[in-house]
PDB file of C-alpha atoms in Angstrom:
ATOM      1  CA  UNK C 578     -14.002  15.646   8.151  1.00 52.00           C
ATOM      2  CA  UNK C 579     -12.753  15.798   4.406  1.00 69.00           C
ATOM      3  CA  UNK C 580     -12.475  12.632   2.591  1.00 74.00           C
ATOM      4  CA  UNK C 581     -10.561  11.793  -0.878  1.00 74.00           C
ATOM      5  CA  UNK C 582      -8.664   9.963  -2.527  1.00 78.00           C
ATOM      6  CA  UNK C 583      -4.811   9.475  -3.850  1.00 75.00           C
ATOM      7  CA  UNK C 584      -4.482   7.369  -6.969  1.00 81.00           C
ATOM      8  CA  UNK C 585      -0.252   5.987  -6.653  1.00 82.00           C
ATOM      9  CA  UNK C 586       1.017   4.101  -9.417  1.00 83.00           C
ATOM     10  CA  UNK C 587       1.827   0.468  -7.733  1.00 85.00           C
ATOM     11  CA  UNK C 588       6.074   0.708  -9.554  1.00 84.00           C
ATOM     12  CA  UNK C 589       6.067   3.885  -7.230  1.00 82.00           C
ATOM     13  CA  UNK C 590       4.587   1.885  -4.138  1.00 84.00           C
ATOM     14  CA  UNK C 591       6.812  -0.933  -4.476  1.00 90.00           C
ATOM     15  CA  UNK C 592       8.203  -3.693  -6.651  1.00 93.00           C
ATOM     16  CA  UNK C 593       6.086  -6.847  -4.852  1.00 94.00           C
ATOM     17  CA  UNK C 594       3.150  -4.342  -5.623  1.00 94.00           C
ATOM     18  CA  UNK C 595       3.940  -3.740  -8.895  1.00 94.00           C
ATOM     19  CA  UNK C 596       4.327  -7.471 -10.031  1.00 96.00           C
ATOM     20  CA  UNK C 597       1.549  -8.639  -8.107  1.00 96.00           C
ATOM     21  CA  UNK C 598      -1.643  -9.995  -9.651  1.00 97.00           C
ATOM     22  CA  UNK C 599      -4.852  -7.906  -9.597  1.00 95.00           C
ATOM     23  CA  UNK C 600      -6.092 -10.529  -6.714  1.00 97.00           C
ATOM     24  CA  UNK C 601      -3.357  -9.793  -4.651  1.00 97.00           C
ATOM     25  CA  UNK C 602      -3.625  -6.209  -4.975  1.00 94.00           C
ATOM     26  CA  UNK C 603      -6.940  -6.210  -3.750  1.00 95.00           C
ATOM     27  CA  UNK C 604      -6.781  -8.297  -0.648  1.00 96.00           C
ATOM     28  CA  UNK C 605      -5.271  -5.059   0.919  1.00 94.00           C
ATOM     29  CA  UNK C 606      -5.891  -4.910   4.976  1.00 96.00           C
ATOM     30  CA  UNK C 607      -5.925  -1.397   6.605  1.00 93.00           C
ATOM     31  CA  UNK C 608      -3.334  -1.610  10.068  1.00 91.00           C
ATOM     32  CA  UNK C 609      -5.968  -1.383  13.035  1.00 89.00           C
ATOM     33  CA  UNK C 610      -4.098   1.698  14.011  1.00 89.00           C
ATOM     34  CA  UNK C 611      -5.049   3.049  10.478  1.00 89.00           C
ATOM     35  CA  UNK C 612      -1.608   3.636   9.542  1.00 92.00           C
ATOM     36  CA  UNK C 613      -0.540   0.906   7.447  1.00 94.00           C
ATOM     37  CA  UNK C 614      -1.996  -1.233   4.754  1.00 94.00           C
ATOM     38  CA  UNK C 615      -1.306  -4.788   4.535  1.00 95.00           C
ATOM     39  CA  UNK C 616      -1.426  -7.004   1.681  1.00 96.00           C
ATOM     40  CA  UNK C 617      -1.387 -10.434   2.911  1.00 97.00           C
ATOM     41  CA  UNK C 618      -1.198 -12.756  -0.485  1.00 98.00           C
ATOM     42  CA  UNK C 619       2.419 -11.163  -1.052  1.00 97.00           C
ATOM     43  CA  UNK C 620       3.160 -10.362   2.238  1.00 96.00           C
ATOM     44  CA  UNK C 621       3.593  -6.520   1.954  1.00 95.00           C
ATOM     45  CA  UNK C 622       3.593  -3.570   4.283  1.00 94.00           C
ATOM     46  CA  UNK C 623       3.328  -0.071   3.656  1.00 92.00           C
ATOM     47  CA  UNK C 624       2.691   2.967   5.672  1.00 92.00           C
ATOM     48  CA  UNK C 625       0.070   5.560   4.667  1.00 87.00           C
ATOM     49  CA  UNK C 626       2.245   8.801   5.571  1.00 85.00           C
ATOM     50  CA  UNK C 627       5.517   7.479   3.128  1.00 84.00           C
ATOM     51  CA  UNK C 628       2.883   6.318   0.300  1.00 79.00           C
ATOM     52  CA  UNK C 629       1.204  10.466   0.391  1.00 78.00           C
ATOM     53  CA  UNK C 630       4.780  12.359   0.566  1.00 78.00           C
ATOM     54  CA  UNK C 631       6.013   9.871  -2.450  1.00 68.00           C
ATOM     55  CA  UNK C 632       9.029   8.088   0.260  1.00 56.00           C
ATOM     56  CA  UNK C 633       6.829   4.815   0.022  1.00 51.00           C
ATOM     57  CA  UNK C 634       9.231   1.885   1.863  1.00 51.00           C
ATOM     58  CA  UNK C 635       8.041  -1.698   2.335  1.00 50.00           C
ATOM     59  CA  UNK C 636       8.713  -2.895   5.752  1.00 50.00           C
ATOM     60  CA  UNK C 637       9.565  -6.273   4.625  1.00 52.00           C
TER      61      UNK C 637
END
């Protein structure tokens, strides 16, 4: 299995992301089905897939 990483700019993720504090940014959960990070402190969702093809969407 490969392994990598993607570096996103956080304005291109989304605007909660982008104003959050460096804190909030880094309580980041991975979804238990591995397709979704949460952030908890600002109460943001994301899906993986969206964030990789540049269509990121917050599902909040």
């Amino acid at each position: 299995m490969e392994t990598g990483s993607v570096s996103i700019p956080w304005e291109k993720c989304s605007e909660r992301l982008a104003r959050a504090s460096w804190i909030e940014r880094n309580r980041a959960e991975l979804s238990p089905s591995g397709y979704g990070i949460h952030w908890p402190l600002i109460d943001e969702d994301l899906a993986v897939g969206p964030l990789l093809f540049g269509t990121a969407l917050s599902s909040r």
